[in-house]
PDB file of C-alpha atoms in Angstrom:
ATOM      1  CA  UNK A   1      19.686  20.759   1.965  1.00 49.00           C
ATOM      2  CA  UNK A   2      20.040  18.235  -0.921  1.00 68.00           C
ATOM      3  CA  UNK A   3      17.923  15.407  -2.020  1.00 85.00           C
ATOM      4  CA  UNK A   4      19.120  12.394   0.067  1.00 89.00           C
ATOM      5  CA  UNK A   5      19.269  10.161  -3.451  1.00 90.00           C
ATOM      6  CA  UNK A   6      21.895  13.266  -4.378  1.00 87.00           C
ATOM      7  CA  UNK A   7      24.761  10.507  -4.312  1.00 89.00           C
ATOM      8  CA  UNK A   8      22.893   7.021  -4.590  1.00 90.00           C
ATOM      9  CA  UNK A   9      23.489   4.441  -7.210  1.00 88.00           C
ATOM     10  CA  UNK A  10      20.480   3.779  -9.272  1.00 86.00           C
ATOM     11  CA  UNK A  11      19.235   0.434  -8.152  1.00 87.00           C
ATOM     12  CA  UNK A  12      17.270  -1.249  -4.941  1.00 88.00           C
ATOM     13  CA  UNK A  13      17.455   1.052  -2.024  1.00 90.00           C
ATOM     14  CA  UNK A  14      19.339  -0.453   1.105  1.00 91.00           C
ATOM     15  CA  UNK A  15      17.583  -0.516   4.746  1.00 91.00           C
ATOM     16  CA  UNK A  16      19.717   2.939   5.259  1.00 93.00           C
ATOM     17  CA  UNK A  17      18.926   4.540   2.159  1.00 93.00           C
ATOM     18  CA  UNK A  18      15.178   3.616   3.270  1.00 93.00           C
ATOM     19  CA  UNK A  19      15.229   4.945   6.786  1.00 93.00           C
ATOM     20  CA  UNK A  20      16.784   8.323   5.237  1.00 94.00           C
ATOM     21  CA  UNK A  21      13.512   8.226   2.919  1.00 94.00           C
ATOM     22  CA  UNK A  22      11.380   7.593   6.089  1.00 94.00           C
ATOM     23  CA  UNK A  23      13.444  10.730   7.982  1.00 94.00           C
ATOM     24  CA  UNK A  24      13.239  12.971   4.830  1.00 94.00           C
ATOM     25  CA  UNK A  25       9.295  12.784   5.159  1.00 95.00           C
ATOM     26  CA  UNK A  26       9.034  11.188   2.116  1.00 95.00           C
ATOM     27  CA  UNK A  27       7.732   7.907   3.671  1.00 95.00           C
ATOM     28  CA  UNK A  28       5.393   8.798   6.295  1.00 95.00           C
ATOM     29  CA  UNK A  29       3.172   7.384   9.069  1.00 95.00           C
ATOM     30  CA  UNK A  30       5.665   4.408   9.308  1.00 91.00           C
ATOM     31  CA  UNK A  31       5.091   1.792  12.159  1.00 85.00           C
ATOM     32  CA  UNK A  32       7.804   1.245  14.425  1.00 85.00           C
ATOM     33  CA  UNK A  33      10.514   1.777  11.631  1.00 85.00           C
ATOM     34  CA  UNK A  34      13.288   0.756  13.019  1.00 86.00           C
ATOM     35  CA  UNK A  35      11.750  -3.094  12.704  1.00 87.00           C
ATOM     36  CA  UNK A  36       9.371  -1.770   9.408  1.00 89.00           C
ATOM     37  CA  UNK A  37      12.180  -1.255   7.653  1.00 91.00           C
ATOM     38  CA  UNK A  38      14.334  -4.601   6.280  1.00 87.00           C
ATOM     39  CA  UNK A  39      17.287  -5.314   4.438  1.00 85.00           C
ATOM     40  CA  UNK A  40      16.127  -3.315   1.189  1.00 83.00           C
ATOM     41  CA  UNK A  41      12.424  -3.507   2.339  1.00 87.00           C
ATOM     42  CA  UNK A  42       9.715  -1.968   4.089  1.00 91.00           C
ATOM     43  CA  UNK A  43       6.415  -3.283   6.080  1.00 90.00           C
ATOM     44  CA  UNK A  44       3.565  -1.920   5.263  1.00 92.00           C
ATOM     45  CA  UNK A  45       0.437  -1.781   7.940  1.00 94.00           C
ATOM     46  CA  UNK A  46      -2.926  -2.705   7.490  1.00 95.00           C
ATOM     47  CA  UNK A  47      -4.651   0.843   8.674  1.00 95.00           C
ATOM     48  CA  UNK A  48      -8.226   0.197  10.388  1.00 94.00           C
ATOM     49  CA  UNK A  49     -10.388   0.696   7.086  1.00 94.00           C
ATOM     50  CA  UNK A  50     -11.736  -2.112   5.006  1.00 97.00           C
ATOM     51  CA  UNK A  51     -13.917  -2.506   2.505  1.00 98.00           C
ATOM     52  CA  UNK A  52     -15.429  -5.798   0.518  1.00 98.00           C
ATOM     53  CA  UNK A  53     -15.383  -5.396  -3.201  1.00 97.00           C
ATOM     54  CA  UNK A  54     -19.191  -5.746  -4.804  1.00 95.00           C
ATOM     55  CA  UNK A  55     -17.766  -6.956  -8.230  1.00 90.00           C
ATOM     56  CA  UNK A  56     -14.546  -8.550  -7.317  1.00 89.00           C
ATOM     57  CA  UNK A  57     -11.009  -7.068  -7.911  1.00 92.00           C
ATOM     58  CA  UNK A  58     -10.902  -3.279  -9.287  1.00 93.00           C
ATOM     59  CA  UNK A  59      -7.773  -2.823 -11.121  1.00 93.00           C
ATOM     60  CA  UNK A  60      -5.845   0.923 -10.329  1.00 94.00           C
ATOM     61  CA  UNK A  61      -7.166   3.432 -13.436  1.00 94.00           C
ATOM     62  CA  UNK A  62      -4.984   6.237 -12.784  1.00 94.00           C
ATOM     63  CA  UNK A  63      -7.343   8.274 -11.025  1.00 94.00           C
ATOM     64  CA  UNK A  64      -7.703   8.985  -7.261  1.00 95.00           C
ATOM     65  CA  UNK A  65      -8.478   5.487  -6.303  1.00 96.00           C
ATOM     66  CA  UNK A  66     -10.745   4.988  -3.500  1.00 95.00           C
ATOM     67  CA  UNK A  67     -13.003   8.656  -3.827  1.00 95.00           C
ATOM     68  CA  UNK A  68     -13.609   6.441  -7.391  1.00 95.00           C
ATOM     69  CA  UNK A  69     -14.313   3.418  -6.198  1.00 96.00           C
ATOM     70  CA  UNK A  70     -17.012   4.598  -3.559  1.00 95.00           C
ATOM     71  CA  UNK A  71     -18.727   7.054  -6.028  1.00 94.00           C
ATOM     72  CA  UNK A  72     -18.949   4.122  -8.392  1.00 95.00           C
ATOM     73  CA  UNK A  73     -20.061   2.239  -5.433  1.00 95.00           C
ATOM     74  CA  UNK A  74     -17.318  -0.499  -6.533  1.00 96.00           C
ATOM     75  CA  UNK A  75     -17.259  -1.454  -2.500  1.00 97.00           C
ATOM     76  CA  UNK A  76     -19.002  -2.162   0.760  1.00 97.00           C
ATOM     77  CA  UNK A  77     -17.652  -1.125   4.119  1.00 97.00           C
ATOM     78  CA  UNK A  78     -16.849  -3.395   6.592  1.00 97.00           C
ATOM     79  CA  UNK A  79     -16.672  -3.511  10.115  1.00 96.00           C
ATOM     80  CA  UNK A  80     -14.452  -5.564  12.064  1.00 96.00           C
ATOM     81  CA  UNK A  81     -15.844  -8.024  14.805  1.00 96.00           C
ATOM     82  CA  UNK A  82     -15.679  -7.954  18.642  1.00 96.00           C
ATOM     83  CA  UNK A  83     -12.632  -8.820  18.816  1.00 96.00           C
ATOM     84  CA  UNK A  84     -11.333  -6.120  16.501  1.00 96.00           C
ATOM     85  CA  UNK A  85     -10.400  -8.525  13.624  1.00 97.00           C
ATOM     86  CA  UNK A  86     -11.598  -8.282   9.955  1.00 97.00           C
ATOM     87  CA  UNK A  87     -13.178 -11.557   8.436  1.00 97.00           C
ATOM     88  CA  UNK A  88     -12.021 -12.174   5.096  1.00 97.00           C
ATOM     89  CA  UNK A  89     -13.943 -14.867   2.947  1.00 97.00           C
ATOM     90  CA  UNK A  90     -12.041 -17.107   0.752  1.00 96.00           C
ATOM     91  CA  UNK A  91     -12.730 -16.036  -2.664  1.00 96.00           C
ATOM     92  CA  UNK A  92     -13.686 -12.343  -2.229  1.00 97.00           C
ATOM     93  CA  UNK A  93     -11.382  -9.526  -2.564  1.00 97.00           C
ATOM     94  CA  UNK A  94     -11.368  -7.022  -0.404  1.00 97.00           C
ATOM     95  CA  UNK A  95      -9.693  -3.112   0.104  1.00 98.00           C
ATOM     96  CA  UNK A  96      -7.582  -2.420   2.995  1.00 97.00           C
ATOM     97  CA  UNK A  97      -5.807   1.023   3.475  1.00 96.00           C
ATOM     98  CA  UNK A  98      -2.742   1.256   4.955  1.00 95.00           C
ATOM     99  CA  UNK A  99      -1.155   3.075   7.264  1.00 96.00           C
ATOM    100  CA  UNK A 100       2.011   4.137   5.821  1.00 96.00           C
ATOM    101  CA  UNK A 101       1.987   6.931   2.609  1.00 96.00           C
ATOM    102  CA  UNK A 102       3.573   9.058   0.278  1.00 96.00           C
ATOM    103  CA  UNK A 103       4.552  12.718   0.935  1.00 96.00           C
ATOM    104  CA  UNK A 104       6.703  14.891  -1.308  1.00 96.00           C
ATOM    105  CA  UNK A 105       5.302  13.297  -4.886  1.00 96.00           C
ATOM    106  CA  UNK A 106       7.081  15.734  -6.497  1.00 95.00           C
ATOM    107  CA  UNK A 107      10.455  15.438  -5.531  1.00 95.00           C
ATOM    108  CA  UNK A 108      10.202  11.765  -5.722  1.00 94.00           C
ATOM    109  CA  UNK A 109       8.781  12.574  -9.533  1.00 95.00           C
ATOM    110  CA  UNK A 110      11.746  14.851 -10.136  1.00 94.00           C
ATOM    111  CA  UNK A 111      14.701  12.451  -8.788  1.00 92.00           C
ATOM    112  CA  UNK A 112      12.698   9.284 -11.262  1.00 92.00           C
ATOM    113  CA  UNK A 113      12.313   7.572  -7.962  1.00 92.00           C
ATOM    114  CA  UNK A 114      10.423   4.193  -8.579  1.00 92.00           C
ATOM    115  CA  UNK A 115       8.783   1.860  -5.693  1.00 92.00           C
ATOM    116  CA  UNK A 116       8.146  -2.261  -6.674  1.00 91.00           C
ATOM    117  CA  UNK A 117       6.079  -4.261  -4.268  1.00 89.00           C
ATOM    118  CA  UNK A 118       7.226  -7.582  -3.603  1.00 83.00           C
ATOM    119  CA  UNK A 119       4.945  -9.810  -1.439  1.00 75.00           C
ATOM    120  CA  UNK A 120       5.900 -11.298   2.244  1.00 71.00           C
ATOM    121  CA  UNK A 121       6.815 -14.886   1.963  1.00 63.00           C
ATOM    122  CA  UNK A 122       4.213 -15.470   4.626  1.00 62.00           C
ATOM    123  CA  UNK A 123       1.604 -14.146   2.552  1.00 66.00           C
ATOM    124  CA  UNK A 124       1.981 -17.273  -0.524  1.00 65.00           C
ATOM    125  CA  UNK A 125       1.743 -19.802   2.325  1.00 73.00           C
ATOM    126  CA  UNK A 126      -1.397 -18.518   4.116  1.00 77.00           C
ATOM    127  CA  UNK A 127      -2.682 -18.669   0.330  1.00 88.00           C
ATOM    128  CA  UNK A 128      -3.555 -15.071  -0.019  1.00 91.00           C
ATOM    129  CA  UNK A 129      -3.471 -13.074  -2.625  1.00 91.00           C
ATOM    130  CA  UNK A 130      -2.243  -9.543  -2.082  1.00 92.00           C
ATOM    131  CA  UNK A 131      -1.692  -6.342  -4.620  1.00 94.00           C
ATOM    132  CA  UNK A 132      -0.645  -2.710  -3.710  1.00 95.00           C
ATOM    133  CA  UNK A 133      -2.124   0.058  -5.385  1.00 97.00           C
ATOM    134  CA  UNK A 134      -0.641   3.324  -5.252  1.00 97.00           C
ATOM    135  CA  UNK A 135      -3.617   6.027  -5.275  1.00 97.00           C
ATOM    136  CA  UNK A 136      -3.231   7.795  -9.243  1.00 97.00           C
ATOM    137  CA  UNK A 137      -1.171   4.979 -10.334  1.00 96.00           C
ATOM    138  CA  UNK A 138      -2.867   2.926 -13.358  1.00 95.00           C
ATOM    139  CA  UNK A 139      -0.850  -0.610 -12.226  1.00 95.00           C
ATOM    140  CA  UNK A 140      -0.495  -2.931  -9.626  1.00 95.00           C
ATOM    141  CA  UNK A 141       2.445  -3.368  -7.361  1.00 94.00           C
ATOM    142  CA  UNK A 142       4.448   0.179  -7.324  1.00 93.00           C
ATOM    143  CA  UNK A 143       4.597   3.669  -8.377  1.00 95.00           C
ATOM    144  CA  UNK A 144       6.641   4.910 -11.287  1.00 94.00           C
ATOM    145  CA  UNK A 145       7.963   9.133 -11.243  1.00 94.00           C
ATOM    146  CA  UNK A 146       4.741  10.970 -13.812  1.00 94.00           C
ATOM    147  CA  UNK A 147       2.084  12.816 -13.723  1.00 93.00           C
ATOM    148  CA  UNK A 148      -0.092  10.600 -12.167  1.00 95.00           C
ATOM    149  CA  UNK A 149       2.236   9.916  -9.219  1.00 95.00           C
ATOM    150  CA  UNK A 150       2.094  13.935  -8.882  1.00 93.00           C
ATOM    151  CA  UNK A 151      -1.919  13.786  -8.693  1.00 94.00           C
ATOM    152  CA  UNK A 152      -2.067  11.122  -6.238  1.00 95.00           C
ATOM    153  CA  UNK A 153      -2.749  11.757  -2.534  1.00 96.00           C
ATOM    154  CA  UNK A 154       0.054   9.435  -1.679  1.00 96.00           C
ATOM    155  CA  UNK A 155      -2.283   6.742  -0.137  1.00 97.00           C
ATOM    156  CA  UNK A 156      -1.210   3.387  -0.826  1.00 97.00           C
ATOM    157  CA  UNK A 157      -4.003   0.317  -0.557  1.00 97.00           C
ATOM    158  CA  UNK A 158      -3.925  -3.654  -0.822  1.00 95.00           C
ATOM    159  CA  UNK A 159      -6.172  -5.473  -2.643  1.00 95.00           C
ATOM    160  CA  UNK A 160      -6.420  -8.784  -0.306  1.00 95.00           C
ATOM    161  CA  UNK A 161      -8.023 -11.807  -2.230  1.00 95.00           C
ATOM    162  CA  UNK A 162      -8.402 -15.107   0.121  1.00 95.00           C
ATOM    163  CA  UNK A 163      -7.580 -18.241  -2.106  1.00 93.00           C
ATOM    164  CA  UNK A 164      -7.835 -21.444  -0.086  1.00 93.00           C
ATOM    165  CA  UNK A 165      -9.802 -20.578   2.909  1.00 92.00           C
ATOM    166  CA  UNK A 166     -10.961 -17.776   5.019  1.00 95.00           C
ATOM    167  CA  UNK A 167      -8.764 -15.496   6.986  1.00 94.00           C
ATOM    168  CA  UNK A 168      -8.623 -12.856   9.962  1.00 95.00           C
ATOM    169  CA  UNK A 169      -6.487 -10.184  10.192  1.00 95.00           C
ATOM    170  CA  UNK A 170      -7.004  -6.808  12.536  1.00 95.00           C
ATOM    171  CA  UNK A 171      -5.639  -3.355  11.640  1.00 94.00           C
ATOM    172  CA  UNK A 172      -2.010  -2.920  12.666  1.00 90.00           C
ATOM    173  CA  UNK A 173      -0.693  -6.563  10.784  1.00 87.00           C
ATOM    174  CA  UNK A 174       2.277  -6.304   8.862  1.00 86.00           C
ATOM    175  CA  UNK A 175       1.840  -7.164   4.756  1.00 78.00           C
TER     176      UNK A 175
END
């Protein structure tokens, strides 16, 4: 079976070439994908983890993100309250995983697939700031096909920074 980017044009990936992604097993753990995945898109998922950053924002370094950030004890657990909803301060910047991730690094190194985050318009009117990180990657935002992108676990986090005023959100929440 060939790659399914075997007879693509280089460029930004249409909903279909997305959903073949998601059915290769390249993009895993999606939820719901038939509405997850947009016109050249996806939605990613705020898993149930969280954590509160000590020092404020930790920028990616390459290395296997979060095992490095809780060894350098960079971040704080926290829980979410009883109604299942995380409590995000304005002005502190907190880690959330997220549900969806990256399997078969090394094809997707082979084929020079890239990824580019692009935030929800939703997100600049709540006033929010929001960065993915791409466990091994040493930038914001996306993933580009090296080494590092081979090392990584596949995990993909966002780096959630209330502006304006405080915010809830609860695991499951679209980004």
């Amino acid at each position: 079976m060939s790659e399914p980017w075997a007879d693509w044009i280089p460029g930004v990936l249409a909903n279909h070439q997305i959903r073949e992604l998601e059915k290769g097993g390249y993009l895993v753990d999606l939820q719901d994908p038939k509405n997850a995945i947009d016109a050249s898109a996806v939605d990613l998922h705020l898993a149930a983890e969280a954590y509160e950053t000590i020092k404020g924002s930790i920028k990616p370094f390459g290395g296997q993100y979060l095992h490095q950030i809780k060894t350098d004890d960079l971040i704080s657990r926290i829980e979410p309250d009883e109604s299942g909803a995380f409590k995000l301060d304005r002005g502190k910047t907190y880690i959330f995983e997220v549900k969806e991730r990256l399997e078969k690094r090394d094809e997707l190194v082979k084929a020079g697939m890239f990824g580019q985050a692009t935030p929800k318009s939703s997100v600049g009117r709540m006033d929010v700031l929001v960065r993915l990180i791409v466990d091994c990657m040493d930038a914001y935002d996306g993933f580009i096909p090296d080494e590092n992108l081979n090392r990584s676990s596949g995990h993909i986090f966002l780096e959630v920074t209330p502006i304006t005023f405080n915010v809830r959100v609860k695991p499951g929440v679209a980004f």
